[in-house]
Coordinates of C-alpha atoms and ligand atoms in Angstrom, one line a residue:
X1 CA 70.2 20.0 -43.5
X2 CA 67.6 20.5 -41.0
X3 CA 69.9 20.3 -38.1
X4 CA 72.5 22.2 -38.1
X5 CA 70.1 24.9 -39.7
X6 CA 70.1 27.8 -36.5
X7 CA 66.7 28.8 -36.7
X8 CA 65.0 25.1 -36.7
X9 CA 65.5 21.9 -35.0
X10 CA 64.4 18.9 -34.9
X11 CA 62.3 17.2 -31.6
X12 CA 60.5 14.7 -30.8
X13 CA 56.6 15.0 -29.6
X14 CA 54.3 11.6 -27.5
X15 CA 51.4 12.3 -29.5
X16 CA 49.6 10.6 -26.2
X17 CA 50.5 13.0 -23.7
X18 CA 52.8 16.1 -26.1
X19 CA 55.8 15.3 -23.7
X20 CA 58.8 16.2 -26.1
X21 CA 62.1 14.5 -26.4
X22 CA 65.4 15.8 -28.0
X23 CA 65.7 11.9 -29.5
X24 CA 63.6 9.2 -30.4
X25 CA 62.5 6.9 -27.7
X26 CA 60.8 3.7 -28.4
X27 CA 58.7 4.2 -25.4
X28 CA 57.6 7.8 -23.7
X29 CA 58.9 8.7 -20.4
X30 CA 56.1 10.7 -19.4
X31 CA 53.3 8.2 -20.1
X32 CA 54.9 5.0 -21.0
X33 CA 53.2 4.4 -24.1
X34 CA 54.9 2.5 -26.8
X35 CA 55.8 4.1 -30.3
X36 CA 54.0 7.3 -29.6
X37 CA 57.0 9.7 -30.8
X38 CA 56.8 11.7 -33.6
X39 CA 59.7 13.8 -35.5
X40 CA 58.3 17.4 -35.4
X41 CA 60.4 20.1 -36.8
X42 CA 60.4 23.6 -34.9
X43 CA 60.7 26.9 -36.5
X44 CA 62.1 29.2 -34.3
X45 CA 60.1 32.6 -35.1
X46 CA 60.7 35.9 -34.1
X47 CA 57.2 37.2 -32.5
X48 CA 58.0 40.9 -33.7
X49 CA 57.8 42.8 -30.5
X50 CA 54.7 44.9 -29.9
X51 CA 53.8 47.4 -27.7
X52 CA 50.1 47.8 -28.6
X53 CA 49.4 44.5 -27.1
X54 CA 51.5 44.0 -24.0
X55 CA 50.4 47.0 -21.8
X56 CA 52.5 47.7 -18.8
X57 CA 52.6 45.8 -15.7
X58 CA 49.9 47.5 -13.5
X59 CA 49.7 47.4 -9.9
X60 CA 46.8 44.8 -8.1
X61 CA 45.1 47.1 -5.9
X62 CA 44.5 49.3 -9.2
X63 CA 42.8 46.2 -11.4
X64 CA 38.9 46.8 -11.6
X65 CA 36.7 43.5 -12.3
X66 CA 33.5 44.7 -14.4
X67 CA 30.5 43.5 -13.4
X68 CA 29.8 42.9 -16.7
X69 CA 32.5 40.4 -17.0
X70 CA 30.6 37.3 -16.0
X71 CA 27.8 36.6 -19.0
X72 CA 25.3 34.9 -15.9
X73 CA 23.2 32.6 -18.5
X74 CA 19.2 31.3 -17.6
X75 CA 20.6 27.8 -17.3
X76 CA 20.8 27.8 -13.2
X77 CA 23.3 24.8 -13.3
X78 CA 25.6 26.0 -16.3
X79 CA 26.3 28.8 -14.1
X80 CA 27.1 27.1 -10.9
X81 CA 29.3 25.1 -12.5
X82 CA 31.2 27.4 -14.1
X83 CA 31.3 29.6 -10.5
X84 CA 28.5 32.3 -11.9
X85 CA 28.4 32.7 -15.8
X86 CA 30.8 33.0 -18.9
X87 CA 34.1 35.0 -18.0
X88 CA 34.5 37.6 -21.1
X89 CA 37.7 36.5 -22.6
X90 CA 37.9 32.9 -20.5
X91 CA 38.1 30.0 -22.8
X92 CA 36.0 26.5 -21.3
X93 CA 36.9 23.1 -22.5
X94 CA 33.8 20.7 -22.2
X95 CA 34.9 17.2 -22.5
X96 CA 33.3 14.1 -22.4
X97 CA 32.8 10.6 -24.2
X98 CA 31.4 10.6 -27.8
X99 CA 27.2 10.9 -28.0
X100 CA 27.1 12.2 -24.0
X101 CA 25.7 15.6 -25.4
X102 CA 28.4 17.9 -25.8
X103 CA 27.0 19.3 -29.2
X104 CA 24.2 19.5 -27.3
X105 CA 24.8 21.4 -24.7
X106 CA 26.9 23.7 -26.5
X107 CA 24.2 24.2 -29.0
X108 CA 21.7 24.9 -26.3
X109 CA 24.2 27.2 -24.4
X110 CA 24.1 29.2 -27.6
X111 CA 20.8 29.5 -28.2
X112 CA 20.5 31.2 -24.7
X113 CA 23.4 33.4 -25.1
X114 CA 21.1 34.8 -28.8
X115 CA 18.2 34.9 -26.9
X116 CA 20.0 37.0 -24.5
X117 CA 20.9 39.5 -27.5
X118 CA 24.4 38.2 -28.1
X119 CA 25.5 36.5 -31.5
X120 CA 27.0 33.6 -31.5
X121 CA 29.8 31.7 -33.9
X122 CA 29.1 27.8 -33.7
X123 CA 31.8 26.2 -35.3
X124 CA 31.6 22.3 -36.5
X125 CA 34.4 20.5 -38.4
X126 CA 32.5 16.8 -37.1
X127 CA 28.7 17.8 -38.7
X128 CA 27.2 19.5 -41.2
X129 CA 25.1 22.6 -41.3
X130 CA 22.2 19.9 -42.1
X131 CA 22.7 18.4 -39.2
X132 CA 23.3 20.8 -36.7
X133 CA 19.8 22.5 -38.2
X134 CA 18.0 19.2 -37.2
X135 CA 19.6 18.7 -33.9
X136 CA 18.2 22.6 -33.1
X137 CA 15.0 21.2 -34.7
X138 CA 15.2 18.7 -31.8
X139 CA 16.1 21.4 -29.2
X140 CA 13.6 24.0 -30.2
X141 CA 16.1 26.2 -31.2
X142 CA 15.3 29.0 -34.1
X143 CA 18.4 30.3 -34.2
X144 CA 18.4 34.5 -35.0
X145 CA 22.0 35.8 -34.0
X146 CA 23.3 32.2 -34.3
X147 CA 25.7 31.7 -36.8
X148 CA 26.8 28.4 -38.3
X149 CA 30.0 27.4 -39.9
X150 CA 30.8 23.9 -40.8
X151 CA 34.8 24.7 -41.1
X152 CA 38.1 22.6 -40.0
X153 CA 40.6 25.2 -41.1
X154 CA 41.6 27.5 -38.1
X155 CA 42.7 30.3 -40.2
X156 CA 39.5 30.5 -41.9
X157 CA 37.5 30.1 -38.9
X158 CA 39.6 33.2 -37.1
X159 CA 39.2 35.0 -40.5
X160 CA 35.2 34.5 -39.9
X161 CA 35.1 35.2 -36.0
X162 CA 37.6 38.3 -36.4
X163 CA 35.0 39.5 -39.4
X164 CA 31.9 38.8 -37.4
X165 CA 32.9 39.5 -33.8
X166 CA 30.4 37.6 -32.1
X167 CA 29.5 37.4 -28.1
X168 CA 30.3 34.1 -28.0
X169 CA 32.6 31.1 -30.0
X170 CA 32.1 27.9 -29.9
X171 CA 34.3 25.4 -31.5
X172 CA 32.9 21.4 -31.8
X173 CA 35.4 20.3 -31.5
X174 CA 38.7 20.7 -30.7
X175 CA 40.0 17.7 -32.2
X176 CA 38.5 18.1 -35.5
X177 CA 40.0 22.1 -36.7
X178 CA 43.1 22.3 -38.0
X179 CA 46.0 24.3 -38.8
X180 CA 47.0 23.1 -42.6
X181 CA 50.9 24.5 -42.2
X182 CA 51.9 22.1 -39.3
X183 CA 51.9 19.5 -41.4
X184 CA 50.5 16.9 -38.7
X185 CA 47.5 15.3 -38.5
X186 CA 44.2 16.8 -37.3
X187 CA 43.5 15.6 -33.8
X188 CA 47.3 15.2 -33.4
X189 CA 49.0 16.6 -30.2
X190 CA 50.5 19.8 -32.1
X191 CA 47.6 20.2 -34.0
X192 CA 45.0 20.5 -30.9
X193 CA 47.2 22.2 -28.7
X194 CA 48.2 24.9 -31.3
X195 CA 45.3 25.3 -32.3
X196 CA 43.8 26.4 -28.7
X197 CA 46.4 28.3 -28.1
X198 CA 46.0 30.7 -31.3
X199 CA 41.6 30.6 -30.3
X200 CA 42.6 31.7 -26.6
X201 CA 45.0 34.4 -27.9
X202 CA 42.1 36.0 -30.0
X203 CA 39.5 35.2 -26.9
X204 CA 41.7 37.0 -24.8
X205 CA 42.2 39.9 -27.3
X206 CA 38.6 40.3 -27.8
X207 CA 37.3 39.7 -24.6
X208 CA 35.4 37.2 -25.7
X209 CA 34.3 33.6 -24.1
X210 CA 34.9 30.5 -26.2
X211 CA 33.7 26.8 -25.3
X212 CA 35.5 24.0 -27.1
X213 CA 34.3 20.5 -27.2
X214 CA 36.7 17.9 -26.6
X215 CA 36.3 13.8 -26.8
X216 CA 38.0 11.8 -24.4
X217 CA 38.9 8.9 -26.7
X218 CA 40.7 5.5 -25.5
X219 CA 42.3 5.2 -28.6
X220 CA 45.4 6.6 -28.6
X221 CA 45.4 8.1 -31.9
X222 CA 43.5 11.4 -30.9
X223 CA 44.5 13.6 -28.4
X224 CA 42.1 14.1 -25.5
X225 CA 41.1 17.0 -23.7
X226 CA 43.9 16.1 -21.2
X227 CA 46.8 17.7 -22.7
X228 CA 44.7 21.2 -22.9
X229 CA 43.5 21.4 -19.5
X230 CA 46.8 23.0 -18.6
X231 CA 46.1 25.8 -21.4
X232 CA 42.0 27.0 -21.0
X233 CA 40.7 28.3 -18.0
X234 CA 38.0 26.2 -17.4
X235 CA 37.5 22.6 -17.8
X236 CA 34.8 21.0 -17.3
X237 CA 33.2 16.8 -18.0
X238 CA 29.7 16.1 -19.2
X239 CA 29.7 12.3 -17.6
X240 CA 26.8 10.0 -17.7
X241 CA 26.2 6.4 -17.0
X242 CA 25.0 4.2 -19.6
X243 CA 21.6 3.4 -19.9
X244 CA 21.0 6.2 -17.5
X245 CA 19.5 9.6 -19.1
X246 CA 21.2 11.8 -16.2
X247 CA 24.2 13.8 -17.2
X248 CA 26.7 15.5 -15.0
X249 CA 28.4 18.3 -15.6
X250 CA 31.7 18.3 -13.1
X251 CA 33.7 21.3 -12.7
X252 CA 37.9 19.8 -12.9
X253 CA 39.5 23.0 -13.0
X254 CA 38.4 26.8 -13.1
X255 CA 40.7 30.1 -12.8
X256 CA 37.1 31.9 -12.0
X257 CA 35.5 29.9 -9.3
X258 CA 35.4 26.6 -7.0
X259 CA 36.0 23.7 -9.0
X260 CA 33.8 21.7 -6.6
X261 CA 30.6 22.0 -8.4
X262 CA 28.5 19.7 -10.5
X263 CA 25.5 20.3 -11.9
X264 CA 22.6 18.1 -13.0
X265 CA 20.8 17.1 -16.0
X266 CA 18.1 15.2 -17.5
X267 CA 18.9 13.8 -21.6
X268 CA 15.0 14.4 -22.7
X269 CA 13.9 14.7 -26.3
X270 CA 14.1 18.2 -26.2
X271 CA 17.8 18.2 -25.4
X272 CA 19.2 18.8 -21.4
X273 CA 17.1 20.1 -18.7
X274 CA 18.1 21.1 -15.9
X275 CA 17.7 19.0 -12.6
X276 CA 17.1 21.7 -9.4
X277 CA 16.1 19.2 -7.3
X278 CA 17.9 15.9 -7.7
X279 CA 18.0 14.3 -4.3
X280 CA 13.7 14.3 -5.0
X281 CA 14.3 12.7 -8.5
X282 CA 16.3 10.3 -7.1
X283 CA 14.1 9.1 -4.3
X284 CA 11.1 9.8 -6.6
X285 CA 10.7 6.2 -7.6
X286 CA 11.1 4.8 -4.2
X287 CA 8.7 1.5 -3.7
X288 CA 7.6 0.9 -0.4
X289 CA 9.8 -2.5 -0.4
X290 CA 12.8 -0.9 2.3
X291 CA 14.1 -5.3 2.4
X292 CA 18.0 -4.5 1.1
X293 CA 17.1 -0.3 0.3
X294 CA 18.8 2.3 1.9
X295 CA 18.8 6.2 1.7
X296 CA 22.5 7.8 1.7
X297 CA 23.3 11.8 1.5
X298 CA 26.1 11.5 -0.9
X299 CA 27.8 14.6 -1.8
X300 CA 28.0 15.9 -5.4
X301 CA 30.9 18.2 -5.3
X302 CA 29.4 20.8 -2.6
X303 CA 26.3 19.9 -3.1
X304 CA 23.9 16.7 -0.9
X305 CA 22.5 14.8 -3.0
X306 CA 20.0 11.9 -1.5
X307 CA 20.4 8.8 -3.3
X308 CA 19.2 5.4 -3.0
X309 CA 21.4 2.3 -2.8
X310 CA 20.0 -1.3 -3.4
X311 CA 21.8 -4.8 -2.4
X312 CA 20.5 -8.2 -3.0
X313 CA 22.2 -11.0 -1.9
X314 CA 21.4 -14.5 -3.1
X315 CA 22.7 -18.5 -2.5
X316 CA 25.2 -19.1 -4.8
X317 CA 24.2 -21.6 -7.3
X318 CA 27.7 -23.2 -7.8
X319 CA 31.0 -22.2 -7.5
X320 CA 32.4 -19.0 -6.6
X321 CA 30.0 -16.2 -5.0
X322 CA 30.0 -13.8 -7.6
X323 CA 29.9 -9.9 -6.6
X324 CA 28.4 -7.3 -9.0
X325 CA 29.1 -3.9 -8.5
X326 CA 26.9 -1.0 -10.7
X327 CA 27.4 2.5 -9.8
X328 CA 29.5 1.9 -7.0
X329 CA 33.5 0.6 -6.4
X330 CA 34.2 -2.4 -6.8
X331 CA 36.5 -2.5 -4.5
X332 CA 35.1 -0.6 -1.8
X333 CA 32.1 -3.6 -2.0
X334 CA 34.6 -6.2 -1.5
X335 CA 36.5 -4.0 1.5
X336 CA 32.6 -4.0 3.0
X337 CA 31.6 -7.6 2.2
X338 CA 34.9 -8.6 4.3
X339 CA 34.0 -6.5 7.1
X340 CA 30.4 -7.8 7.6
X341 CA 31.8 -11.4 7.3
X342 CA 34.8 -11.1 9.8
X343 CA 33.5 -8.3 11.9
X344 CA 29.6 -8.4 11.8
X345 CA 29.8 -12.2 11.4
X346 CA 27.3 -12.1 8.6
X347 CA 28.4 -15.3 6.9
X348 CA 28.6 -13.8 3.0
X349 CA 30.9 -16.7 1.9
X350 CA 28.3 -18.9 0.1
X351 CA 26.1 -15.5 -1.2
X352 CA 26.0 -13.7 -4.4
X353 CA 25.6 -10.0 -3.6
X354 CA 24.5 -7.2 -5.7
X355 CA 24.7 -3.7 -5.0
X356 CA 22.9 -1.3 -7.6
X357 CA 22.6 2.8 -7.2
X358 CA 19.5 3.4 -8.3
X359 CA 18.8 6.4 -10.9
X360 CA 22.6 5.3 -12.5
X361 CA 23.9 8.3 -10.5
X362 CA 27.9 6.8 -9.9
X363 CA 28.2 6.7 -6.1
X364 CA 32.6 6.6 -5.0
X365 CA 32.8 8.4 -1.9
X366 CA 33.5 5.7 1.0
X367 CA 30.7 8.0 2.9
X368 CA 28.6 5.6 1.2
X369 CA 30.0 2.5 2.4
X370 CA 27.6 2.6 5.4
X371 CA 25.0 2.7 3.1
X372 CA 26.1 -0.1 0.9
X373 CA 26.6 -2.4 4.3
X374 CA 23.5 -1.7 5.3
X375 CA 21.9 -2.3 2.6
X376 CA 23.6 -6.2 2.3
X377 CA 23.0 -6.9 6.0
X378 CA 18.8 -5.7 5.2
X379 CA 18.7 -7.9 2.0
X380 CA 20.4 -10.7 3.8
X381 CA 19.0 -11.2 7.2
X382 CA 15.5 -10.3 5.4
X383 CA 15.2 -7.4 7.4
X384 CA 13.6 -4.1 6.4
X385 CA 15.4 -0.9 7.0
X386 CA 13.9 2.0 8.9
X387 CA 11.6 3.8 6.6
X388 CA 12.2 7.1 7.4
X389 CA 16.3 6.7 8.1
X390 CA 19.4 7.7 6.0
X391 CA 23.3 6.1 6.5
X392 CA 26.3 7.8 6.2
X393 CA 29.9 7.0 7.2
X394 CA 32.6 5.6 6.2
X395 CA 33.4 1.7 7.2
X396 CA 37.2 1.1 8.7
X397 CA 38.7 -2.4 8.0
X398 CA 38.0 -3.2 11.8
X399 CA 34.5 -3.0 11.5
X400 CA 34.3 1.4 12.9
X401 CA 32.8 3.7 11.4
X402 CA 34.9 7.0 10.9
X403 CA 33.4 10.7 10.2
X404 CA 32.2 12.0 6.8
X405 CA 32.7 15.6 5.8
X406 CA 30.0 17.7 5.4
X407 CA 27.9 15.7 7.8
X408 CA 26.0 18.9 8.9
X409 CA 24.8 19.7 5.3
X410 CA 24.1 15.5 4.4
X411 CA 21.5 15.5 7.5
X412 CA 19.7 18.7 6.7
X413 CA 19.5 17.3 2.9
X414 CA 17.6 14.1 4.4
X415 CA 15.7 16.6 6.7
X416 CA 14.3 18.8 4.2
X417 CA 13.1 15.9 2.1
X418 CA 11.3 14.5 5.4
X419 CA 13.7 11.4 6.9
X420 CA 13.6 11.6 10.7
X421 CA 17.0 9.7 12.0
X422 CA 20.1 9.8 10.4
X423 CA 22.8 7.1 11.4
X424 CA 26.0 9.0 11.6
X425 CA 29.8 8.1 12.8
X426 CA 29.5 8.7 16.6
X427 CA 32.6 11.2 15.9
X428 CA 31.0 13.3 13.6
X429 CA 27.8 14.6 15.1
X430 CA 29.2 17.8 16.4
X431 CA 26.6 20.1 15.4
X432 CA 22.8 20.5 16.6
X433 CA 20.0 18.2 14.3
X434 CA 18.1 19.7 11.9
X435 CA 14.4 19.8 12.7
X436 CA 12.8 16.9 12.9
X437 CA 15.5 14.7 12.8
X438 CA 16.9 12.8 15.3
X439 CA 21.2 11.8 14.5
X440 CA 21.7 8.2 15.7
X441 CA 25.1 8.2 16.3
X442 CA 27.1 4.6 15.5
X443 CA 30.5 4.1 16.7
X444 CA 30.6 0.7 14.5
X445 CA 28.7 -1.1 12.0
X446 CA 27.6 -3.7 13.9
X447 CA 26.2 -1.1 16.2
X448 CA 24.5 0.7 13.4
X449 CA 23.0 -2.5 11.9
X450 CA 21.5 -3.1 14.8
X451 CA 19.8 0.0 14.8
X452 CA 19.0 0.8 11.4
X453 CA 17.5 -2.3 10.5
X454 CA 14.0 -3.0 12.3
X455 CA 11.3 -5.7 13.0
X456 CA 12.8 -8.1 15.3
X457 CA 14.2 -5.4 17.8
X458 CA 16.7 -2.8 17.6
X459 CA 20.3 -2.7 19.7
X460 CA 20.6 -6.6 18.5
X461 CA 21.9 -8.5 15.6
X462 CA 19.7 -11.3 15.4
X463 CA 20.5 -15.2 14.2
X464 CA 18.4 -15.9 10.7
X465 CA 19.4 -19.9 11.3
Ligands
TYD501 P1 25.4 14.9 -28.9 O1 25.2 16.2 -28.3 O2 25.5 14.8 -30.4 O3 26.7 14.2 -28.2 P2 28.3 14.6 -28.4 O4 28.4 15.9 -29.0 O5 28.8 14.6 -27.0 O6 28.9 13.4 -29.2 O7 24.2 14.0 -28.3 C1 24.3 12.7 -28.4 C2 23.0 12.0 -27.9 O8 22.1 12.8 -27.3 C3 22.4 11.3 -29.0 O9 22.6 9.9 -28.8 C4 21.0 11.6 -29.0 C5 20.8 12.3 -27.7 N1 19.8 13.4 -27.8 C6 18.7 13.4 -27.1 O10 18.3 12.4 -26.4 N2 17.8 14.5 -27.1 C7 18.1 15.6 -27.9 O11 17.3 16.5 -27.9 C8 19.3 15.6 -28.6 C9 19.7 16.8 -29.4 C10 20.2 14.5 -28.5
MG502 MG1 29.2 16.2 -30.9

């Protein structure tokens, strides 16, 4: 019998989130889903003990970082992201939702790391060496010291790496190797955490970076990235609207760097390109129609990013005034609408209201919510906003505005791109404007209204009826 055997037991593992139980549990603890346990049986085994690989403790001040260490790629915003370049031996999780351009990315990474001089193992267990030659077709990519292996098996694909010791592994993905002996299926929790773990054991041997795709799936069935983010080093999201071809690449944890960095791309036929200066390509297709437009300095993890927010607000036809949210909270435009009809006295109760970001760049910090108000006030009191102004600040439920970090950087953003007042939070201009820009400091929204939005008369909310 299995249990009374000394050297294996029997648990239980949530294949949603690999919480383990001793019994079976209809429902799991950790993440409440229903019927997710499986019976998994563990084999104690004695690691033989080995003194070639666990050198002795050694003392801080004595550790010397290479500066070698960091692989610092010619893809400018690869590198930010991941705090300066590839970290010999660090192990990166990319994930993302299916078709974002994960394979792409990885398969463009590669290509710089060859033409760098490095070789590079791309493993696929999702597509076949066909495939992946057309997609580098696509990308430009010719491929010298790039070699392909369209494998699942995680022994085999060690077997390869260990006999071809590249600069660089890439596994795509995570979900789809497999270790045949643990007699669960691929994409299972055991199976995907197992299998990074025995990757970042011979990473870490070798010194050498890996990058593992992982999909971040719904369905419950495969396990997504979430589970792994304790084990690698880095994790990282490739996000994306839909119907927008900008792709972010977000920075959720790193053991190297400041997880506060994003960086920007462009989905063009020729694969990802980089996006140096976003807060121009977002502002690039600016019309000269300011009725219900408005410029807010958002922030991008530590970066300002200039962005332009829309709002139209129509009569509602019949029934109940319908509210449409894209790129921005739903919420939060609710929380706003509210505010401009109890504090502003805007009457919004009979008006549809739209509020778009365009670009399809997802806007949530309530910095914005200025922005947004301003925008719905312009669009329905037919009012243009100040052409050369940006909002920021965040709106209080008793009409105030409060202060915004990173104010300083925000307005010398708008200032470099040429806007000459920014409407700020009367507490948070502490700091001297930038040149040629005057900060017009709001202490609520009414006030700022007022201000920002022109033709009949600043300092004034004026009566459309
Ligand atoms: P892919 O990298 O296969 O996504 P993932 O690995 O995350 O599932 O890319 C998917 C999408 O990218 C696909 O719909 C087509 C598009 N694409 C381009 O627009 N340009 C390109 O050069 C390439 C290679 C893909
Ligand atoms: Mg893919």
């Amino acid at each position: 019998m299995v249990r009374s055997n000394k050297s294996s037991r029997t648990i239980f593992v949530c294949q949603q989130c690999g919480k383990e139980s001793l019994k079976w549990l209809g429902r799991c603890p950790h993440c409440q889903v229903w019927n997710s346990l499986v019976e998994k049986t563990v084999v104690a085994v004695v690691s033989p003990k080995s003194s070639v690989l666990t050198p002795p403790p050694q003392e801080l001040s004595q550790v010397v970082i290479g500066a070698a260490d960091r692989l610092s790629l010619p893809m400018a915003e690869f590198n930010r992201v991941l705090g300066g370049g590839l970290v010999a031996g660090s192990m990166v999780l990319i994930g993302g939702d299916p078709g974002i351009g994960k394979s792409t990315l990885l398969l463009q990474v590669s290509a710089l790391v060859t033409q760098m001089g490095g070789t590079v193992v791309y493993v696929s267990g999702e597509e076949t060496l066909r495939q992946i030659k057309l997609r580098a077709e696509r990308l430009g990519v010719k491929g010298e010291g790039l070699y392909l292996l369209s494998e699942t098996d995680l022994d085999a694909i060690l077997d390869q790496i260990e006999r071809l010791k590249p600069g660089l592994v890439v596994i795509d993905s995570i979900q789809a190797v497999c270790l045949p002996e643990l007699e669960t299926t691929t994409g299972s929790i055991t199976q995907v955490r197992e299998c990074t773990l025995r990757l970042m054991h011979w990473a870490k041997l070798n010194t050498v970076p890996a990058l593992l795709a992982g999909h971040v799936t719904k369905d419950g069935a495969i396990a997504g990235p979430k589970v792994l983010e304790h084990i690698v080093d880095v994790v990282l999201y490739l996000e994306g609207e839909q119907f927008s071809a900008y792709r972010l690449l977000r920075c959720v944890k790193n053991r190297f760097g400041s997880t506060n960095e994003v960086g920007i791309f462009e989905m063009k036929s020729g694969g990802l390109v980089e996006v140096a200066n976003p807060s121009e390509v977002f502002l690039s297709r600016r019309g000269s129609q300011a009725v219900g437009s408005v410029v807010v300095p958002t922030l991008e993890g530590s970066r300002p990013l200039l962005v332009e927010i829309q709002a139209l607000t129509s009569p509602t036809s019949f029934g109940q005034p319908r509210r449409t949210a894209n790129c921005v909270d739903f919420n939060r435009l609710l929380m706003i609408t509210a505010v401009l009809s109890r504090r502003v006295g805007l009457r919004l109760g009979n008006q549809d209201i739209i509020v778009n970001v365009t670009g399809g760049l997802r806007v949530e910090e309530p910095a914005a919510d200025l922005g947004i108000a301003l925008a719905i006030a312009s669009s329905f009191r037919d009012m243009e906003v100040d052409a050369g102004l940006v909002a920021v600040g965040e709106v209080g439920l008793s009409g105030e505005l409060r202060a915004v970090p990173q104010l300083e950087r925000r307005a010398n953003e708008a200032a470099r791109l040429g806007f000459q007042r920014c409407l700020v939070p009367r507490g948070g201009a502490r700091f001297p404007a930038p040149e040629g820009m005057e900060l017009v400091p709001a202490a609520t929204v009414r006030e700022a209204i007022g201000v920002g939005l022109v033709r009949h008369g600043a300092g004034s909310i004026p009566n459309k009826d």
